[in-house]
Each structure stands twice: as structure tokens, then as C-alpha cells.
């Protein structure tokens, strides 16, 4: 996906706007307080030597969002709509994860088992949404409204209404640090996941098929692609990502609170897709854009917190900045920008008429 | 300059990234004139129209309307409409989800309240007047392409206009509908409307037009009175070279397949959800046959059933003399069948994907989900067919939607040729394709047949079917009503069978 960073190529590409926005956030912080970027080496509660600082918390904190943004991009591309139940589904996946952990002594194989179980459950719920969309042609937002509403109550029921905590050094390896590695594990997970997705796109036709279905479903079908299958597949991938995000978050916090885990993340995930320059009406997509979008949103949040903006007000500020980014990226503004550039930098073509 | 000029364009230039679509083009249209705009695929005809109607902004040049000396700037199609320019674009731009009546009236005038009941009645009247076979309350997307094209025309002509632009309005119409359209155009002409008419059908130009402007490679070649520019000269002006291949094609012997040639595809009592009457069909190895019939007779629906594009409801299929089950297009593709659909925009192109991706799509799907072609291989395939068919594109990475209509068509044809099918179904393969390439494609079809590929060919031009097909299946009211072979295949005989006057057919 991320080809050679040829600047000229980049300025024409879909990634230009999100990268520019990220750049703005960084410049803004540099002027505000250059120490915002400082990275310290500290010793944490477990006695590990680790990196710490705002940059690290941004990249670390955006992990769940980045994973979800990738899947949301695929769903958007294939179905021309968004799943708004990812937060609720993550609550379910997280609850299943915790339930399996608590029923056993926590060992690595058990954690793996818990993750696989959570993954299967999340895929099933993904397929439920996917079936409504693919077979009954229901708008994805409407289809996922059901799970959006029912998801957290279901999560409540999984652990009998409790908000149990799970405590094990093994889990903290996943949620915070592996001893001897100074980089937070969620960052590493996202990197590994990103590589896997990139390989999947390279060694399968996932991208071609999903884009074809999203752009022209009828034509895709006549070329032998099964649109129903591709939509279901997108929702299944979303299920996998939801369970990964849920598990990371449980490990990070050490407990599951079905009411608050990854609350409102669906909106951030959709915004990440939009900021990444992907059309919410589906079709062509760029996963790298969405990932950058996820980091922009997190950077914004952390910046605002660093400026001591109250957490309620943060949402309002975020909304303003996001509107600005989406408007700048809109085709209308882009068109004007191109015209402006042509007028400024190109010599007008000389008229050679003679009447 | 004559003072009955209704539209003049001077020194128009327009460049897209990597393509100079128009370069210093002049165009003058008079009141009550039907003016043909001619040129090969990608010559810049549609671009000239779109610059005029504000779809694209021109890089330079000047446009005057209705003798107004002041230059006018049109920024959007809506503005063009308000200044009296009605347009039917090459690709249908109506809303498939709305009804016919809604499509005819939406976005017109500034009525706050619209009485849809009376609108429907008015739409119904227009439809009857123009003999368009559909009802005002029907959803447009469910109508055939020809009907959609007629509705687009009906919408445009019903508006008060000084200039009417028709960009390939006849590309999927039959002779009969074309006649209706022409009488309408003559009527408008007598009322002083200036009409710009774009087509690749030369006979239509000579039947109805007064003047011809020829473009080649984005440049103006000249504007001529129709009597000063005979057919042969027009062709050489468009192509920049003389065309003697048409006569050459006449000598090209149509190959008759022997009685004993193996049957490639055979269907018994085939019918689909589109409500086609169960029919039998067979095609032999290396045979070229065709479906013909009036608009709505079911010829497209029949080939769609053969390919499994619409769900097959009954019937048995045998491929290579073995029973085959076709429940999706993929099944037919696996049996080596290719299908080029009639509706290029709706069923053919994947707009935002590149020319390369569009060309390799079918072969890629056949190769499988887990086996993407390496980029170099895909590029080699695309490159080969871009050269072979002369597809005009800035590069193979250009999104297919920015190609000219005819070049998009070539890319879709390339897609199916690339799969190397044993049986190829072509529904209007030359739709929107210029005269030179049309001959090329007919030759290609005959060449394929020589190499043992079976082809089913549909065209609204009977002449084209006569040159390529060795058997014609005639349809009426979604039913096969006759089959013509060899000596029987003459223009008149076909017309009679279509009209149902010959009942003694096989
Ligand atoms: N939106 C666009 N972006 C980039 N290139 C374009 C765009 N529209 C047209 N072109 C290019 O401009 C040239 C002229 O195209 P145009 O559609 O005007 O041809 P045309 O004469 O109408 O051909 P046809 O007979 O095939 O419809 C073509 O080479 C085409 O690739
Ligand atoms: Mg055109």
C-alpha cells in the first residue's frame, strides 16, 4: 500500500490530505509547546524500562481505533455504508474474552483460547449484520442499529452483570509492555496486524473484488464475483478486528466494563475512514489513509487533553477540526484548489484565433 | 457572420491530465439547423458538448449564444438548461430509482409544489406522442436501455430550448425508433431550434443533417455543408486516411460451419426471471449466429439467460455435449463462455477502477481469489489489448470512466477477449464505436469464428448482423418466431419475419 514516498506522487494521491492534517496537528503542537514531543525513558510499575511521552500515548492509544478503522474501510467499500455497532460488538467480544479467562487459570494457551472464542463470537455477530445487508439489502447503518442497541445488554448478560477484573502479568504483556521491550505492545500488535493485512491484499484479490462490488455491483456479478459473499466477508473481517480491539482494551485496562469499553468508537472509526480520504459512499479505498486518520483523531484528542480542555468539551473541538478536514478533502474544495493552482502556476494557453 | 447564429464557440481548448481533448476548436450552429458533430472515438465530441454545458470548465476560448455579443460563462448543466440548451448526454444521466414521470420532470422549473398526478398524466401524453413503450409510473431502472434513451430524449425535447444537443442518442435504438426521433427533430427544426447531433451512423447523418463539423484528435478539421462532403470524404476526414476496408470486408467470406461440427452450447426450454418464453437454442463450434427483433422483443434477455446473467428458472443446458448447471455468471465463465453486456455503464465498466483492472477483471476472477496476477503480467495483458484494439487512454492506470464512450466499450471487449472464451456472447459490441473500428470488430468476430470460437452477436444494425452471422434467430414478444439461414437472410425477409408476416418459417 505505502509505496515509495515520492513527494510529487504523494501530492496527487488520496493520502495527501490526511498526511497534511497530521502535519498540521504536529506543527500546531510544536508551536504550542515543543516539549509535547519529548520522549522519556522511565521505569514503570512492573520495573520495566520503557518509553513514555505524548507521542507514545498517541500511537499506543490509537491502536484499537486503527484496527477498527481498517475493517470499517472494507465494510464501507463493499457495502456503501458503515457498521455503527463496532463498539457494542467489542463489548461483547471483550466480555466473552474475560469470561473464558476467568473460568480458567490464565496461561498463554488459555489467553489464545479466549481470543479465538471472542473472535468466533464477534464473527457470528458480524455475519448477522452482514446477512441483513447482503441478503436483505438493508442499509448497513440501519442493520447494525439492532446490535448497536442490543450489544451492550448482551455483554452485560455474558458476565452476569458484573464488571470483573482480570489480573495477570501475561495480560499486561499484551495490554502494556513485554519485559525488555520498551515499546507498548498494542503498537506492536497493530504493526503485525498491518503487515498481515497488507500481505492479504497483496496475495489475494480482496481489494479488487471489494472495490468492484462497491463501485458497480451488477457489473461485478457479471464478471463472476459473488457480491453477497464479498459483503459477508467484509463483515467477518470486521468481526475479527472487533475482537482484537476488544481484547487489547481489556488487557490494557485489566477489567471489562460493558457499559464503557470502547464507547463511541464507532464514530471515530467512521471518521478515520472519511479523514483518510475514503468515500463513505463506498468503492475505491486506501487502508493506509484510514490508519493515518485514526492517528489524527487520537493526536487531536491527546493534544486537547494536553491543553487542559475538559473531556466533555474535547468532543466539540474534535468535531470542529474534523469538519474542517472533511470539508478540505471534499471534491468541491479540491476542484477549486486545483483551479487555483492552475491559475497561479500555469501559463495560460495562448489563443491563436484570428477573428 | 450570419445573424441567425444561435451558438458559436471560438478557440475552445480543454486538457485533461495527460490528454489534450480539445485544441482551439471552433463550432457554429444556426437556427433551424441540424448539425452533425463527427469524429472517431476519443476525438473530443462529448468533451466539446460538456464544455458547452458546463460539465467541464474550458481552459480557453469563448462561447456566445443567440447572437449575444457578450461572451457567456456557463458554470453548470443547470445554468446551460436555463439559458436554453437542452442536452442528452452520451451516458444516460437519469435516476434509475425514480419513475419515468419523475425523471422527466425532476429539476425543471422552480415549482415549490409539484402535482405529481398531473405530471404523470402529462408524461403519459408525451410517451404516447413519442410512442415510447413504457408507462409513466414505471421505475426507470427496470426499462430497457432503449426506452431509457428515449425517455432522456423526451425529457430534453419537452423543455423550451434554443439549442438541443443529442450525444449518440440512437446508439441503442432500432430503425423504427430512430425514425420517430427524426420526425421529432424535424419538427423542432421547423420551429427554429438548432440541433447538434452526434452519431457514428453515417446513413443517419446523411438522412437528417444540414451541416457537418469534423473533429480529429481534439482538433477541428473543418465544417462543411452536407452536399459538399460525400460519405467517402467524410470518412477520410474523420480518420485522416482513406478507408477501403469496408469493401474489403465484403470479400471476406463468411464461413458456413459444417453440419457435423460439434455443438458447443445447447439449451432446451430455457427461461429466466426476466420472463422470456422458454426457448431452445444451439450453437456449433466456430458458428456465428445472432438474435434479432424489435426493441423489447427479448433478444437481450435471451442471451442473458444463456449466460445465466439473470437467474435461470427452467430449462436444461448442455455444454460440449455434457449436461451443465449454470446458476451464476461464474459457472458459465468456467465453461469458457464470455458475455459482453448491452448496458456498458450499468453492467460493464467498473467506473473508478483503472483501464488495466477493468481489462483483466474477468480473467482474474477465473484465475481465482487467491491468485492475483503479478503487476507486470497484468500490465502486459492490458498493454497487448490496448494496442490490439487501439484503445485511446492516457495510461493504463487511468480510471476507465474518463475514457470516451467508444474506448470504454473497447476495454470491455478486451476484457472478454482476454479470457480466450470458446463461446462469446456480444450484445451490441459496436455500440458507440466509430466506423473504422466497427469494421475492425466485425473482422475480429469473423477471425474468432475461423479460429473455432462460437459467437452470438446482437446488433440493432441489421447490416452488421448480415455481414457476420450465418444464422439469425428472430424474436417477437419475448418469443422466438423464426430462424433464417443462408439465402433467406436478406434485409426484407428479416423485416417481414420481425413484423410477423412470414409464418412459414422454420
Ligand atoms: N474526465 C476526463 N478525464 C480525463 N480524460 C478525459 C475525460 N473525459 C474525456 N477524456 C479524454 O478526452 C478525449 C476525448 O474524449 P471524448 O469523450 O470527448 O471523445 P468522443 O469524441 O466523445 O468519443 P466517443 O465517440 O468514443 O464517445 C479522450 O481521449 C478521453 O480519454
Ligand atoms: Mg462521446
CSV table of C-alpha atoms in Angstrom, one decimal, chain A:
chain,number,residue,atom,x,y,z
A,1,UNK,CA,0.0,0.0,0.0
A,2,UNK,CA,2.5,2.5,1.1
A,3,UNK,CA,4.7,2.8,-2.0
A,4,UNK,CA,7.8,4.8,-2.3
A,5,UNK,CA,7.2,8.1,-0.7
A,6,UNK,CA,7.7,10.1,-3.9
A,7,UNK,CA,6.6,13.6,-2.9
A,8,UNK,CA,5.2,14.6,-6.2
A,9,UNK,CA,3.2,11.4,-6.5
A,10,UNK,CA,2.0,11.9,-3.0
A,11,UNK,CA,0.7,15.4,-3.5
A,12,UNK,CA,-1.7,13.9,-6.1
A,13,UNK,CA,-2.6,10.9,-4.1
A,14,UNK,CA,-5.5,10.3,-1.8
A,15,UNK,CA,-3.1,10.3,1.2
A,16,UNK,CA,-2.1,13.9,0.7
A,17,UNK,CA,-4.9,15.4,2.8
A,18,UNK,CA,-4.7,13.1,5.8
A,19,UNK,CA,-1.0,13.4,6.0
A,20,UNK,CA,-1.2,17.1,5.7
A,21,UNK,CA,-3.7,17.2,8.5
A,22,UNK,CA,-1.4,15.1,10.7
A,23,UNK,CA,1.4,17.5,9.8
A,24,UNK,CA,-0.8,20.5,10.9
A,25,UNK,CA,-1.5,18.9,14.2
A,26,UNK,CA,2.2,18.3,14.7
A,27,UNK,CA,3.2,21.8,13.7
A,28,UNK,CA,0.5,23.2,16.0
A,29,UNK,CA,1.9,21.3,18.9
A,30,UNK,CA,5.4,22.3,18.1
A,31,UNK,CA,4.5,25.9,18.3
A,32,UNK,CA,2.3,25.4,21.4
A,33,UNK,CA,4.8,23.5,23.4
A,34,UNK,CA,7.8,21.8,21.9
A,35,UNK,CA,8.1,19.6,24.9
A,36,UNK,CA,4.9,17.9,23.8
A,37,UNK,CA,7.1,15.7,21.7
A,38,UNK,CA,9.7,14.8,24.3
A,39,UNK,CA,10.1,11.1,24.9
A,40,UNK,CA,11.4,9.9,28.3
A,41,UNK,CA,12.8,6.7,29.4
A,42,UNK,CA,11.2,5.7,32.6
A,43,UNK,CA,10.8,2.6,34.8
A,44,UNK,CA,7.2,1.6,35.1
A,45,UNK,CA,5.2,-0.2,37.9
A,46,UNK,CA,6.4,-3.6,36.8
A,47,UNK,CA,10.0,-2.5,36.9
A,48,UNK,CA,10.4,-2.4,33.1
A,49,UNK,CA,12.4,0.3,31.3
A,50,UNK,CA,10.0,1.8,28.8
A,51,UNK,CA,9.5,4.8,26.6
A,52,UNK,CA,6.9,7.4,27.7
A,53,UNK,CA,5.6,10.6,26.4
A,54,UNK,CA,2.7,12.1,24.4
A,55,UNK,CA,3.8,10.7,21.0
A,56,UNK,CA,3.9,7.2,22.5
A,57,UNK,CA,0.5,7.6,24.1
A,58,UNK,CA,-1.0,8.8,20.9
A,59,UNK,CA,0.3,5.9,18.9
A,60,UNK,CA,-0.4,3.5,21.7
A,61,UNK,CA,-3.9,4.8,22.4
A,62,UNK,CA,-4.9,4.7,18.8
A,63,UNK,CA,-4.3,1.0,18.5
A,64,UNK,CA,-7.9,-0.2,18.9
A,65,UNK,CA,-9.1,2.6,16.6
A,66,UNK,CA,-6.5,1.8,13.9
A,67,UNK,CA,-7.6,-1.9,13.8
A,68,UNK,CA,-11.3,-1.0,13.7
A,69,UNK,CA,-10.7,1.7,11.0
A,70,UNK,CA,-9.1,-0.9,8.7
A,71,UNK,CA,-12.1,-3.1,8.9
A,72,UNK,CA,-14.5,-0.2,8.7
A,73,UNK,CA,-12.9,0.8,5.5
A,74,UNK,CA,-13.5,-2.6,3.9
A,75,UNK,CA,-17.1,-2.6,5.1
A,76,UNK,CA,-17.6,0.9,3.7
A,77,UNK,CA,-16.0,0.0,0.4
A,78,UNK,CA,-18.1,-3.1,-0.2
A,79,UNK,CA,-21.5,-2.1,1.2
A,80,UNK,CA,-21.5,1.7,0.7
A,81,UNK,CA,-22.4,2.1,4.4
A,82,UNK,CA,-21.0,1.8,7.9
A,83,UNK,CA,-21.4,-0.5,10.8
A,84,UNK,CA,-22.3,1.5,13.9
A,85,UNK,CA,-22.3,-1.4,16.2
A,86,UNK,CA,-18.5,-2.0,16.5
A,87,UNK,CA,-18.3,-0.5,20.0
A,88,UNK,CA,-21.1,-2.7,21.2
A,89,UNK,CA,-19.7,-5.7,19.4
A,90,UNK,CA,-16.3,-5.0,21.0
A,91,UNK,CA,-18.1,-5.0,24.4
A,92,UNK,CA,-19.5,-8.5,23.6
A,93,UNK,CA,-16.1,-9.8,22.4
A,94,UNK,CA,-14.4,-8.3,25.4
A,95,UNK,CA,-16.9,-9.9,27.8
A,96,UNK,CA,-16.5,-13.3,26.1
A,97,UNK,CA,-12.7,-12.9,26.3
A,98,UNK,CA,-13.0,-12.1,30.1
A,99,UNK,CA,-15.5,-14.9,30.7
A,100,UNK,CA,-13.2,-17.5,29.2
A,101,UNK,CA,-10.2,-16.1,31.1
A,102,UNK,CA,-12.0,-16.2,34.4
A,103,UNK,CA,-13.2,-19.7,34.0
A,104,UNK,CA,-9.6,-20.9,33.8
A,105,UNK,CA,-6.1,-20.3,35.2
A,106,UNK,CA,-4.6,-17.7,33.0
A,107,UNK,CA,-1.9,-19.2,30.8
A,108,UNK,CA,-0.8,-18.3,27.3
A,109,UNK,CA,-2.9,-21.1,25.7
A,110,UNK,CA,-5.9,-20.0,27.7
A,111,UNK,CA,-5.4,-16.4,26.5
A,112,UNK,CA,-5.3,-17.7,23.0
A,113,UNK,CA,-8.4,-19.8,23.5
A,114,UNK,CA,-10.2,-16.8,25.0
A,115,UNK,CA,-9.1,-14.7,22.0
A,116,UNK,CA,-10.3,-17.3,19.5
A,117,UNK,CA,-13.6,-17.7,21.3
A,118,UNK,CA,-14.1,-13.9,21.3
A,119,UNK,CA,-13.2,-13.9,17.7
A,120,UNK,CA,-15.7,-16.5,16.7
A,121,UNK,CA,-18.5,-14.8,18.7
A,122,UNK,CA,-17.6,-11.5,17.0
A,123,UNK,CA,-17.6,-13.1,13.6
A,124,UNK,CA,-21.1,-14.5,14.3
A,125,UNK,CA,-22.4,-11.1,15.2
A,126,UNK,CA,-20.6,-9.7,12.2
A,127,UNK,CA,-22.3,-12.2,10.0
A,128,UNK,CA,-25.7,-11.3,11.5
A,129,UNK,CA,-25.2,-7.7,10.4
A,130,UNK,CA,-23.7,-8.9,7.1
A,131,UNK,CA,-26.6,-11.1,6.4
A,132,UNK,CA,-29.1,-8.3,6.9
A,133,UNK,CA,-27.0,-6.2,4.5
A,134,UNK,CA,-26.1,-8.7,1.9
A,135,UNK,CA,-29.3,-10.8,1.7
A,136,UNK,CA,-32.0,-8.2,2.5
A,137,UNK,CA,-30.3,-5.2,1.1
A,138,UNK,CA,-30.8,-3.2,4.3
A,139,UNK,CA,-28.7,-0.1,4.8
A,140,UNK,CA,-25.6,-1.1,6.9
A,141,UNK,CA,-26.3,1.7,9.5
A,142,UNK,CA,-29.8,0.5,9.9
A,143,UNK,CA,-28.9,-3.1,10.0
A,144,UNK,CA,-26.2,-2.5,12.7
A,145,UNK,CA,-28.6,-0.3,14.7
A,146,UNK,CA,-30.0,-3.5,16.1
A,147,UNK,CA,-26.7,-4.7,17.5
A,148,UNK,CA,-25.8,-1.1,18.5
A,149,UNK,CA,-28.8,-1.1,20.8
A,150,UNK,CA,-28.7,-4.7,22.0
A,151,UNK,CA,-24.9,-5.3,22.1
A,152,UNK,CA,-24.0,-3.8,25.5
A,153,UNK,CA,-27.0,-5.5,27.2
A,154,UNK,CA,-25.8,-8.8,25.7
A,155,UNK,CA,-22.3,-8.1,27.0
A,156,UNK,CA,-23.9,-7.4,30.4
A,157,UNK,CA,-25.5,-10.8,30.4
A,158,UNK,CA,-22.3,-12.6,29.5
A,159,UNK,CA,-20.6,-11.8,32.8
A,160,UNK,CA,-23.8,-11.9,34.8
A,161,UNK,CA,-24.0,-8.1,35.1
A,162,UNK,CA,-20.6,-7.8,36.8
A,163,UNK,CA,-17.6,-5.8,35.7
A,164,UNK,CA,-15.0,-8.3,36.6
A,165,UNK,CA,-11.3,-7.6,36.5
A,166,UNK,CA,-8.7,-9.9,35.2
A,167,UNK,CA,-5.3,-9.6,36.6
A,168,UNK,CA,-2.3,-11.4,35.3
A,169,UNK,CA,1.2,-10.3,34.2
A,170,UNK,CA,0.6,-12.2,31.0
A,171,UNK,CA,-2.3,-9.9,30.1
A,172,UNK,CA,-0.2,-6.9,30.9
A,173,UNK,CA,2.3,-8.1,28.4
A,174,UNK,CA,-0.4,-7.7,25.8
A,175,UNK,CA,-2.0,-4.5,27.2
A,176,UNK,CA,1.1,-2.6,28.2
A,177,UNK,CA,4.7,-3.9,27.9
A,178,UNK,CA,6.6,-7.1,27.3
A,179,UNK,CA,9.6,-7.1,29.7
A,180,UNK,CA,12.7,-5.9,27.8
A,181,UNK,CA,10.8,-4.2,25.0
A,182,UNK,CA,10.3,-0.5,25.6
A,183,UNK,CA,7.6,0.0,23.1
A,184,UNK,CA,4.0,-0.6,24.2
A,185,UNK,CA,2.7,-4.0,23.0
A,186,UNK,CA,-0.5,-2.6,21.3
A,187,UNK,CA,1.7,-0.7,18.9
A,188,UNK,CA,3.5,-3.9,18.0
A,189,UNK,CA,0.2,-5.7,17.6
A,190,UNK,CA,-1.0,-3.0,15.2
A,191,UNK,CA,2.2,-3.2,13.2
A,192,UNK,CA,1.9,-7.0,12.9
A,193,UNK,CA,-1.7,-6.7,12.0
A,194,UNK,CA,-1.0,-4.0,9.4
A,195,UNK,CA,1.6,-6.3,7.8
A,196,UNK,CA,-0.8,-9.2,7.7
A,197,UNK,CA,-3.5,-7.1,6.1
A,198,UNK,CA,-1.0,-5.7,3.6
A,199,UNK,CA,0.1,-9.2,2.7
A,200,UNK,CA,-3.6,-10.3,2.4
A,201,UNK,CA,-4.2,-7.5,0.0
A,202,UNK,CA,-1.1,-8.4,-2.0
A,203,UNK,CA,-1.6,-12.1,-2.2
A,204,UNK,CA,-5.4,-12.2,-2.7
A,205,UNK,CA,-7.8,-10.3,-4.8
A,206,UNK,CA,-9.6,-8.9,-1.8
A,207,UNK,CA,-9.1,-5.3,-2.8
A,208,UNK,CA,-10.1,-5.8,-6.4
A,209,UNK,CA,-13.2,-7.8,-5.6
A,210,UNK,CA,-14.4,-5.5,-2.7
A,211,UNK,CA,-13.9,-2.4,-4.8
A,212,UNK,CA,-15.6,-3.9,-7.8
A,213,UNK,CA,-18.6,-4.8,-5.7
A,214,UNK,CA,-18.7,-1.3,-4.1
A,215,UNK,CA,-18.4,0.5,-7.4
A,216,UNK,CA,-20.7,-1.5,-9.6
A,217,UNK,CA,-22.3,-4.5,-8.0
A,218,UNK,CA,-24.2,-5.6,-11.2
A,219,UNK,CA,-21.0,-5.5,-13.3
A,220,UNK,CA,-19.0,-7.3,-10.6
A,221,UNK,CA,-21.6,-10.1,-10.6
A,222,UNK,CA,-21.5,-10.4,-14.4
A,223,UNK,CA,-17.7,-10.9,-14.1
A,224,UNK,CA,-18.2,-13.8,-11.8
A,225,UNK,CA,-17.7,-12.1,-8.4
A,226,UNK,CA,-20.2,-13.0,-5.8
A,227,UNK,CA,-21.3,-9.7,-4.2
A,228,UNK,CA,-23.1,-11.4,-1.3
A,229,UNK,CA,-20.0,-13.3,-0.4
A,230,UNK,CA,-17.8,-10.3,-0.5
A,231,UNK,CA,-20.1,-8.3,1.7
A,232,UNK,CA,-20.3,-11.1,4.2
A,233,UNK,CA,-16.5,-11.4,4.1
A,234,UNK,CA,-16.1,-7.7,4.9
A,235,UNK,CA,-18.3,-8.1,7.9
A,236,UNK,CA,-16.4,-11.2,9.0
A,237,UNK,CA,-13.2,-9.3,8.8
A,238,UNK,CA,-14.8,-6.6,10.9
A,239,UNK,CA,-15.7,-9.3,13.4
A,240,UNK,CA,-12.1,-10.4,13.7
A,241,UNK,CA,-10.9,-6.7,14.1
A,242,UNK,CA,-13.6,-6.1,16.7
A,243,UNK,CA,-12.4,-9.0,18.8
A,244,UNK,CA,-8.8,-7.9,18.6
A,245,UNK,CA,-9.7,-4.3,19.6
A,246,UNK,CA,-11.9,-5.6,22.5
A,247,UNK,CA,-9.1,-7.9,23.7
A,248,UNK,CA,-6.4,-5.2,23.5
A,249,UNK,CA,-8.6,-2.9,25.5
A,250,UNK,CA,-9.4,-5.5,28.2
A,251,UNK,CA,-5.7,-6.3,28.6
A,252,UNK,CA,-4.8,-2.6,28.7
A,253,UNK,CA,-7.3,-1.7,31.4
A,254,UNK,CA,-7.4,-5.1,33.2
A,255,UNK,CA,-11.1,-5.3,33.5
A,256,UNK,CA,-14.2,-5.3,31.4
A,257,UNK,CA,-16.9,-2.7,31.8
A,258,UNK,CA,-19.5,-3.5,29.3
A,259,UNK,CA,-21.0,0.0,29.6
A,260,UNK,CA,-17.9,2.0,28.9
A,261,UNK,CA,-15.5,-0.2,26.9
A,262,UNK,CA,-14.6,1.5,23.6
A,263,UNK,CA,-17.7,3.7,23.9
A,264,UNK,CA,-18.3,5.9,20.9
A,265,UNK,CA,-15.5,4.3,19.0
A,266,UNK,CA,-17.8,3.6,16.0
A,267,UNK,CA,-18.0,7.3,15.3
A,268,UNK,CA,-14.2,7.7,15.5
A,269,UNK,CA,-13.7,4.7,13.2
A,270,UNK,CA,-16.1,6.1,10.6
A,271,UNK,CA,-14.4,9.5,10.9
A,272,UNK,CA,-11.0,7.8,10.5
A,273,UNK,CA,-12.3,6.3,7.2
A,274,UNK,CA,-13.5,9.7,6.0
A,275,UNK,CA,-10.4,11.6,7.1
A,276,UNK,CA,-8.3,9.0,5.3
A,277,UNK,CA,-9.8,10.3,2.0
A,278,UNK,CA,-12.1,7.3,1.5
A,279,UNK,CA,-15.6,8.0,0.2
A,280,UNK,CA,-18.2,7.0,2.7
A,281,UNK,CA,-20.3,6.0,-0.3
A,282,UNK,CA,-18.1,3.1,-1.0
A,283,UNK,CA,-16.0,1.9,-3.8
A,284,UNK,CA,-12.3,2.7,-4.1
A,285,UNK,CA,-10.4,2.6,-0.8
A,286,UNK,CA,-7.0,3.2,0.7
A,287,UNK,CA,-6.4,1.4,4.0
A,288,UNK,CA,-3.3,3.5,4.8
A,289,UNK,CA,-5.5,6.6,4.7
A,290,UNK,CA,-7.8,5.2,7.4
A,291,UNK,CA,-4.9,4.3,9.6
A,292,UNK,CA,-3.5,7.7,9.4
A,293,UNK,CA,-7.0,9.0,10.1
A,294,UNK,CA,-7.1,7.0,13.3
A,295,UNK,CA,-3.8,8.5,14.4
A,296,UNK,CA,-5.0,12.0,13.6
A,297,UNK,CA,-8.1,11.6,15.7
A,298,UNK,CA,-6.0,10.3,18.6
A,299,UNK,CA,-3.4,13.0,18.2
A,300,UNK,CA,-6.2,15.6,18.3
A,301,UNK,CA,-7.7,14.1,21.5
A,302,UNK,CA,-4.4,14.0,23.3
A,303,UNK,CA,-3.5,17.5,22.2
A,304,UNK,CA,-6.7,18.8,23.6
A,305,UNK,CA,-6.2,17.0,26.8
A,306,UNK,CA,-2.6,18.4,27.0
A,307,UNK,CA,-4.2,21.8,26.6
A,308,UNK,CA,-6.4,21.0,29.7
A,309,UNK,CA,-9.6,21.1,27.7
A,310,UNK,CA,-12.3,19.3,29.7
A,311,UNK,CA,-13.2,15.9,28.4
A,312,UNK,CA,-16.8,17.0,27.5
A,313,UNK,CA,-15.5,20.0,25.5
A,314,UNK,CA,-13.0,17.8,23.7
A,315,UNK,CA,-15.8,16.3,21.7
A,316,UNK,CA,-16.9,19.7,20.5
A,317,UNK,CA,-13.3,20.7,19.5
A,318,UNK,CA,-12.8,17.4,17.8
A,319,UNK,CA,-16.0,17.9,15.8
A,320,UNK,CA,-14.8,21.3,14.6
A,321,UNK,CA,-11.4,20.1,13.4
A,322,UNK,CA,-12.9,17.0,11.8
A,323,UNK,CA,-15.4,19.1,9.9
A,324,UNK,CA,-12.6,21.3,8.6
A,325,UNK,CA,-10.6,18.2,7.4
A,326,UNK,CA,-13.6,16.6,5.7
A,327,UNK,CA,-14.5,19.9,4.0
A,328,UNK,CA,-11.0,20.5,2.8
A,329,UNK,CA,-10.9,16.9,1.4
A,330,UNK,CA,-14.3,17.2,-0.3
A,331,UNK,CA,-14.3,17.1,-4.1
A,332,UNK,CA,-15.8,20.6,-4.3
A,333,UNK,CA,-13.0,22.3,-2.4
A,334,UNK,CA,-10.4,20.1,-4.2
A,335,UNK,CA,-11.8,21.2,-7.6
A,336,UNK,CA,-11.4,24.9,-6.6
A,337,UNK,CA,-7.9,24.2,-5.2
A,338,UNK,CA,-6.8,22.6,-8.5
A,339,UNK,CA,-8.2,25.6,-10.4
A,340,UNK,CA,-6.5,28.0,-8.1
A,341,UNK,CA,-3.2,26.2,-8.6
A,342,UNK,CA,-3.6,26.1,-12.3
A,343,UNK,CA,-4.3,29.8,-12.4
A,344,UNK,CA,-1.3,30.6,-10.2
A,345,UNK,CA,1.3,28.3,-11.6
A,346,UNK,CA,0.5,27.6,-15.2
A,347,UNK,CA,0.9,30.0,-18.1
A,348,UNK,CA,-2.5,30.4,-19.7
A,349,UNK,CA,-2.7,28.8,-23.1
A,350,UNK,CA,-2.2,31.4,-25.8
A,351,UNK,CA,-5.1,32.0,-28.1
A,352,UNK,CA,-4.3,31.8,-31.7
A,353,UNK,CA,-7.6,32.8,-33.2
A,354,UNK,CA,-7.9,35.4,-35.8
A,355,UNK,CA,-11.5,36.7,-36.0
